[in-house]
mmCIF file of C-alpha atoms in Angstrom:
data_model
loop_
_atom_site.group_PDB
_atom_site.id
_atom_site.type_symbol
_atom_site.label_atom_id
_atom_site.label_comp_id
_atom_site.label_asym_id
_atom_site.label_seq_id
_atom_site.Cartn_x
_atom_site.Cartn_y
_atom_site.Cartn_z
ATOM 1 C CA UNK A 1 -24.364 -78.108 -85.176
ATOM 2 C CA UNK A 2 -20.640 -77.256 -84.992
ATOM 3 C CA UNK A 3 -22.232 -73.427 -86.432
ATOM 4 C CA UNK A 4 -24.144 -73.487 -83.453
ATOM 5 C CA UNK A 5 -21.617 -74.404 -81.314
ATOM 6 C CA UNK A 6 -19.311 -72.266 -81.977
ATOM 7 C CA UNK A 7 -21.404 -68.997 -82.317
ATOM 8 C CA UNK A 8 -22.255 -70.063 -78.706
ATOM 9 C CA UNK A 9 -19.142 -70.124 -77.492
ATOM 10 C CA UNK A 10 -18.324 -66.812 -78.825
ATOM 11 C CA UNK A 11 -21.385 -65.083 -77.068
ATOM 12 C CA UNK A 12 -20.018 -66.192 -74.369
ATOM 13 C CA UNK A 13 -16.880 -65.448 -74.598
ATOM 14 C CA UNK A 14 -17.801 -62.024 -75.975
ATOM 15 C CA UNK A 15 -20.602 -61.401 -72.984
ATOM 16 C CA UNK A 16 -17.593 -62.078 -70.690
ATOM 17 C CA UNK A 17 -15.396 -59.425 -72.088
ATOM 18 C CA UNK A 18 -18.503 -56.364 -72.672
ATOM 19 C CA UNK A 19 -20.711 -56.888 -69.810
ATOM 20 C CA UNK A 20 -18.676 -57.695 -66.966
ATOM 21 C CA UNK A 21 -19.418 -55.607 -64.681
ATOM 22 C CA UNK A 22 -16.504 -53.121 -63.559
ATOM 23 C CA UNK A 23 -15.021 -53.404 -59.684
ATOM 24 C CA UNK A 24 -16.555 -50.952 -57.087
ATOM 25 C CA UNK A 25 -14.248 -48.114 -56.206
ATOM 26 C CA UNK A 26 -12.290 -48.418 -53.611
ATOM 27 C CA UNK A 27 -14.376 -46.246 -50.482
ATOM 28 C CA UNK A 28 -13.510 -43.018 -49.920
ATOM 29 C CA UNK A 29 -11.620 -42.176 -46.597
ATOM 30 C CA UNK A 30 -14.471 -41.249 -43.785
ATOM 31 C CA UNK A 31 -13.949 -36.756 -43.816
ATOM 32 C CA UNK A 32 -15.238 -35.017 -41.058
ATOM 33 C CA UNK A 33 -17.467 -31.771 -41.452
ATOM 34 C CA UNK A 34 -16.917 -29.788 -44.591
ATOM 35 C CA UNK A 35 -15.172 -32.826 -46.612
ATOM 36 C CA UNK A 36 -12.082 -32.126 -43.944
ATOM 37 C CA UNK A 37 -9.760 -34.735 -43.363
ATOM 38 C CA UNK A 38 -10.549 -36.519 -39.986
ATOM 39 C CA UNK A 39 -8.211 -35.382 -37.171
ATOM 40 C CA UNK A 40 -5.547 -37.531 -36.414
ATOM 41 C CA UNK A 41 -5.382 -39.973 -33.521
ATOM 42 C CA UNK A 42 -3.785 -39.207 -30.686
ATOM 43 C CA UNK A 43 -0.536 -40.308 -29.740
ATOM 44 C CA UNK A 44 1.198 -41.163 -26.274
ATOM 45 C CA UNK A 45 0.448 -44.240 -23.847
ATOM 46 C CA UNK A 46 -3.424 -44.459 -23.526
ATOM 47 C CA UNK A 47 -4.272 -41.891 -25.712
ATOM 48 C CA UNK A 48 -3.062 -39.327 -24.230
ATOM 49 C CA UNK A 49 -1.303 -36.415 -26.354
ATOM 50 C CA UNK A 50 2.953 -36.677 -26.541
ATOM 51 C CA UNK A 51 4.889 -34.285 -24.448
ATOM 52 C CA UNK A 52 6.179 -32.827 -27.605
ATOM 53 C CA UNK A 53 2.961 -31.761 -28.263
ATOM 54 C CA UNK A 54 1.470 -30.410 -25.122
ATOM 55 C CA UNK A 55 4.913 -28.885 -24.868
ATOM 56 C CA UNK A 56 4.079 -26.924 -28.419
ATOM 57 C CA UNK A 57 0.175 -26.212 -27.382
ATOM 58 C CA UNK A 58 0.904 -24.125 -24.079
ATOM 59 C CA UNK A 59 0.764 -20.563 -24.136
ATOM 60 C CA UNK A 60 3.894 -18.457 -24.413
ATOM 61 C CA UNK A 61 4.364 -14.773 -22.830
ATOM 62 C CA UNK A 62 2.479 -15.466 -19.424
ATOM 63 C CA UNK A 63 3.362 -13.231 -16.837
ATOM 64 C CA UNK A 64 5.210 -14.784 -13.835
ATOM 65 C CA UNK A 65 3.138 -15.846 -11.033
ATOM 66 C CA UNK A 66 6.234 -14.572 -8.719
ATOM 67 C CA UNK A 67 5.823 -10.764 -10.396
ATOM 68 C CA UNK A 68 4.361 -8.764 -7.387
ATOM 69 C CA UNK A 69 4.580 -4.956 -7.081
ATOM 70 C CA UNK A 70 2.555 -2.496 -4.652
ATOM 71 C CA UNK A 71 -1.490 -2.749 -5.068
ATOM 72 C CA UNK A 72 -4.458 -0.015 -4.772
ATOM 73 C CA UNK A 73 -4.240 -1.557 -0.863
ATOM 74 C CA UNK A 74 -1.056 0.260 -0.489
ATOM 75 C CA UNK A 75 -1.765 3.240 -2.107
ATOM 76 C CA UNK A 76 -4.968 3.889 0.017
ATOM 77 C CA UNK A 77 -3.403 3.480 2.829
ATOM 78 C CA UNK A 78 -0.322 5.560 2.297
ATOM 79 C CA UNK A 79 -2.951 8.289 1.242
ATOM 80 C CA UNK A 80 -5.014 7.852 4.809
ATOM 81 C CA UNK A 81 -1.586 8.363 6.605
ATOM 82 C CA UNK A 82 -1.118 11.283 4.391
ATOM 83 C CA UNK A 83 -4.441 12.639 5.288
ATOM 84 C CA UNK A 84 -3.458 12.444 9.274
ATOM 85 C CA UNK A 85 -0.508 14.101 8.988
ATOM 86 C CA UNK A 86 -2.071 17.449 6.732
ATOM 87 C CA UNK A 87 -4.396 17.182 9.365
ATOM 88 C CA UNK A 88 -2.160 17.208 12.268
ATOM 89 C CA UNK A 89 -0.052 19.568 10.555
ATOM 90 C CA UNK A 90 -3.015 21.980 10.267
ATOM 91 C CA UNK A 91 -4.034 21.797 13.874
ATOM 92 C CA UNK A 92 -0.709 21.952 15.349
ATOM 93 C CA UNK A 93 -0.791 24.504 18.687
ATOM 94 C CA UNK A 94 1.307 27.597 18.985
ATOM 95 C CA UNK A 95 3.378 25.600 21.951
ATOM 96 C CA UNK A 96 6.383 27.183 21.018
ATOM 97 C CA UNK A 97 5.360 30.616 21.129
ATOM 98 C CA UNK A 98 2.966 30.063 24.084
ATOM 99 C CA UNK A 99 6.912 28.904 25.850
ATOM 100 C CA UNK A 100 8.425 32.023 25.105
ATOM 101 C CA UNK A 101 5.119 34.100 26.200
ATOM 102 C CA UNK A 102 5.375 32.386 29.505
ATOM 103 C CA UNK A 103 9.216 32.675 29.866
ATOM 104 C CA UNK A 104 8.599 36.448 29.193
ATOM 105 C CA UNK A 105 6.370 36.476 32.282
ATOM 106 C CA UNK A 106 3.883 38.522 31.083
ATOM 107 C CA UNK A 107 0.870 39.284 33.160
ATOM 108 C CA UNK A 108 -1.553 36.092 34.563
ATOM 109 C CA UNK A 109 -3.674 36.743 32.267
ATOM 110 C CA UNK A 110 -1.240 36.005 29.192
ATOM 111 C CA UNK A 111 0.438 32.762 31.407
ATOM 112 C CA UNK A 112 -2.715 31.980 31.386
ATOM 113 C CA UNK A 113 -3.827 31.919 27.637
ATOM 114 C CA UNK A 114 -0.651 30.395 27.059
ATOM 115 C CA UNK A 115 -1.305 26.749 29.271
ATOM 116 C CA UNK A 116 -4.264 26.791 27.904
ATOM 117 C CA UNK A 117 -2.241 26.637 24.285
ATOM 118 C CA UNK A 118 -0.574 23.661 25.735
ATOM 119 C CA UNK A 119 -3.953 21.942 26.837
ATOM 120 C CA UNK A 120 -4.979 22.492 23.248
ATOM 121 C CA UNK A 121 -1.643 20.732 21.895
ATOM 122 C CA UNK A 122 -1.979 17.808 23.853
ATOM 123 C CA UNK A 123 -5.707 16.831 22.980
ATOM 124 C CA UNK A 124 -4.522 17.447 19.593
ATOM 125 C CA UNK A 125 -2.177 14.790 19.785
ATOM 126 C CA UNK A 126 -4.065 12.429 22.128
ATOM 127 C CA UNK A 127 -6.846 12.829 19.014
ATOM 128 C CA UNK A 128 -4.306 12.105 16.508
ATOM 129 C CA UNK A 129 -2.803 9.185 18.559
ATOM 130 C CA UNK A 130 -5.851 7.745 18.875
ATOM 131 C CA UNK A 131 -7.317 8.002 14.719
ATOM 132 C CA UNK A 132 -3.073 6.824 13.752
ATOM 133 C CA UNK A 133 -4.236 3.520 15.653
ATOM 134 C CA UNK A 134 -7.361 3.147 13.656
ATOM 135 C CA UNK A 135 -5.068 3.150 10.360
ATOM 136 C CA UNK A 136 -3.612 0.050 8.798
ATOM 137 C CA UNK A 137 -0.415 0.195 6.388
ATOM 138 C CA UNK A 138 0.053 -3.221 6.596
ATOM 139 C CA UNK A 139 0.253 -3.622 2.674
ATOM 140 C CA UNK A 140 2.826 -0.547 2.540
ATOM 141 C CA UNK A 141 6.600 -1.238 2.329
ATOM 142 C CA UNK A 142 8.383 0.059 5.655
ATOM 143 C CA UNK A 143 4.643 1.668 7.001
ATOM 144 C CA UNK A 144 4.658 -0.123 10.268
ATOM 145 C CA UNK A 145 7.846 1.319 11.068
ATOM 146 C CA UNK A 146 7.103 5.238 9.816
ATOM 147 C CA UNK A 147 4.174 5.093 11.912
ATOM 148 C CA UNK A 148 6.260 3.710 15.417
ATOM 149 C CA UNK A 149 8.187 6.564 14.638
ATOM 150 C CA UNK A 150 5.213 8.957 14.010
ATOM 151 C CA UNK A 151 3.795 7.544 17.622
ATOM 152 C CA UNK A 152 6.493 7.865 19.395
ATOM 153 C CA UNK A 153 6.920 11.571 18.526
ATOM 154 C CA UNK A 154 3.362 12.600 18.922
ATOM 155 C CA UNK A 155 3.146 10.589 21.963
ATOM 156 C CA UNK A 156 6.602 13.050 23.592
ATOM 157 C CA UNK A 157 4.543 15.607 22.101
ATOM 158 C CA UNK A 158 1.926 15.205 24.225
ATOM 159 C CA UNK A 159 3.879 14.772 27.219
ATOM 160 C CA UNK A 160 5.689 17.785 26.565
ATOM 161 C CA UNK A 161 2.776 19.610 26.494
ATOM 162 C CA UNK A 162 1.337 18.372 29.297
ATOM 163 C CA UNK A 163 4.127 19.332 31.290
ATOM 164 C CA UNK A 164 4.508 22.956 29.817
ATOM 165 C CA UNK A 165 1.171 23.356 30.709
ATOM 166 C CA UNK A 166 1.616 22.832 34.176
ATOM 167 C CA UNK A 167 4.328 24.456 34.285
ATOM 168 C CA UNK A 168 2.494 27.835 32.950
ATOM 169 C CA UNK A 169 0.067 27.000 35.495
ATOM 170 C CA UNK A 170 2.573 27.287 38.167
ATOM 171 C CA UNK A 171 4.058 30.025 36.922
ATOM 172 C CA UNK A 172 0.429 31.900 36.968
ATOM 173 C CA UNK A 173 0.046 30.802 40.480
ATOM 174 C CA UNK A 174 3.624 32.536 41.682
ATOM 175 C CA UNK A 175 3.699 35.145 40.215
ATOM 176 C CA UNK A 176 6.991 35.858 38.875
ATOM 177 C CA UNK A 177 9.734 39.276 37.916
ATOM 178 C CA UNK A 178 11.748 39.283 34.835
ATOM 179 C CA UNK A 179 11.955 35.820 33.497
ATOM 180 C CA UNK A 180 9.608 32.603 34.797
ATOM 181 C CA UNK A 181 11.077 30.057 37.230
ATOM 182 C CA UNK A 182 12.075 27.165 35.885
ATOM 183 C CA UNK A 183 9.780 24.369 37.730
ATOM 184 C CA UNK A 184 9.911 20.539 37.742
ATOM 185 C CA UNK A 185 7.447 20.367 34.738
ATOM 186 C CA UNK A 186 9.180 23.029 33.052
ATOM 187 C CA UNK A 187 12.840 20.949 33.468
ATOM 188 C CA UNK A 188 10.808 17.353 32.523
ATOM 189 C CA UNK A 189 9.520 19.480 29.010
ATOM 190 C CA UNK A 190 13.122 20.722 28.351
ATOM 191 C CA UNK A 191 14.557 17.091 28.679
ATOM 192 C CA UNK A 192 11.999 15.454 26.517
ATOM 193 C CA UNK A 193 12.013 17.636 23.761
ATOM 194 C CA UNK A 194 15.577 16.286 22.289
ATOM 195 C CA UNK A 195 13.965 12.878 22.189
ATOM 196 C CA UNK A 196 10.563 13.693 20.498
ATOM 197 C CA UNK A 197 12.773 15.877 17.534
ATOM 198 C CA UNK A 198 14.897 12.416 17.096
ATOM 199 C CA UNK A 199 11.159 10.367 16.843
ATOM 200 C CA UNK A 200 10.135 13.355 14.429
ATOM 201 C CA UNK A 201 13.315 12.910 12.788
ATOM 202 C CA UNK A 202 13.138 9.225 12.554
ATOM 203 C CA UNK A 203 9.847 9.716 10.939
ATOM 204 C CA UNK A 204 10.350 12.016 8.165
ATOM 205 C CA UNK A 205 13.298 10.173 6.880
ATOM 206 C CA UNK A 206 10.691 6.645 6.570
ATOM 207 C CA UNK A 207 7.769 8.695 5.556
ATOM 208 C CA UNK A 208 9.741 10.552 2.699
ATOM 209 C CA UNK A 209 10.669 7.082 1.352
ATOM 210 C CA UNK A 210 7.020 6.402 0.948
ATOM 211 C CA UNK A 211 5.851 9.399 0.047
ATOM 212 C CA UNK A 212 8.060 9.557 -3.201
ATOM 213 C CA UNK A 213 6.975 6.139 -3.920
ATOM 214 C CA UNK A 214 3.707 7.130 -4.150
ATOM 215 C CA UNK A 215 3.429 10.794 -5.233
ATOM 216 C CA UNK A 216 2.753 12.108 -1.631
ATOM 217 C CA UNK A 217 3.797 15.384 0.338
ATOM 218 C CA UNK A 218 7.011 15.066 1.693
ATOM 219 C CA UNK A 219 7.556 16.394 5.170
ATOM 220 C CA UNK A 220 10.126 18.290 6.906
ATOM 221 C CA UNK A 221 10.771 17.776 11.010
ATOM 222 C CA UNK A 222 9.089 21.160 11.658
ATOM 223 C CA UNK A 223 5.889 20.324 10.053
ATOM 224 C CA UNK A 224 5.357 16.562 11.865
#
């Protein structure tokens, strides 16, 4: 009995010690796709990411909202002006030679051919006048004030003309010996012309400015 006993007792103790069975690994850490290591949670009140980090995260090298410089805007319209003043340039009257013809006093024929010169320079300009309104420089530095400039001189321009030609057409009518009388119109030209040089002036020194900024023609007074 005590044989039995005791070989019982040392089953048991001996099942104890072989075929207990061995503790469960401790689980794995939950990984995210590809076996990576889940993200960390995010810090700040309610979740929200530190300002040390969103201070690392934003971009660097952004160009300044404040940068500004001229646009296409500008350039087109610098260009149209341009344009106008090639064109004016190229249609420009022979006034003052069609002056000295009449001061000459030729025969009626030639005072003649010479208002109608002036006729011709002063639709010219009343055309010009009327397409330099159309334009818009509004995006070009100092372009409003070239082209007040550029009106006022084509506008005395016009005037002068206008005058000259009646003038010729005075002239024509009176006949004249040696040298042409000097009339009203003739005397209202004369006094005008000193003011639409300084308007001419005025503009080429504004237009110049522009016209180096964006690789135009410069102009000289005798060519406005």
């Amino acid at each position: 009995m005590l044989a039995i006993g005791g070989g019982l007792l040392f089953a048991l103790q001996g099942g104890d010690k072989d075929d207990r069975a061995a503790p469960a690994p401790a689980s794995a850490p939950a990984t995210g796709p590809d076996n990576l290591p889940p993200a960390p949670a995010p810090t700040g009140t309610d979740g929200a990411p530190s300002a040390a980090a969103s201070a690392s995260g934003s971009p660097t090298g952004t160009p300044s909202p404040t940068a500004t410089g001229p646009g296409p805007a500008a350039g087109t319209q610098a260009q149209a002006l341009d344009s106008l003043l090639s064109e004016g340039e190229n249609a420009k009257a022979p006034i003052g030679s069609a002056v000295a013809k009449v001061t000459s006093c030729p025969p009626k024929a030639d005072i003649e051919s010479a208002a109608q010169d002036f006729d011709n320079g002063a639709s010219q300009r009343a055309a010009l006048l009327a397409k330099l309104s159309q334009l818009t420089v509004t995006d070009v530095p100092g372009g409003a004030d070239a082209v007040n400039s550029l009106k006022s001189a084509w506008q005395l321009s016009a005037d002068i003309d206008k005058a000259y030609a009646s003038w010729a057409r005075a002239v024509a009518a009176q006949g004249c010996t040696g040298r042409a009388p000097a009339t009203p119109d003739k005397k209202r030209a004369d006094e005008l012309n000193p003011k639409a040089t300084q308007a001419k002036t005025d503009f080429m020194t504004k237009w110049n400015v522009i016209a180096k900024n964006y690789g135009l023609t410069p102009r000289t007074q005798d060519r406005i």
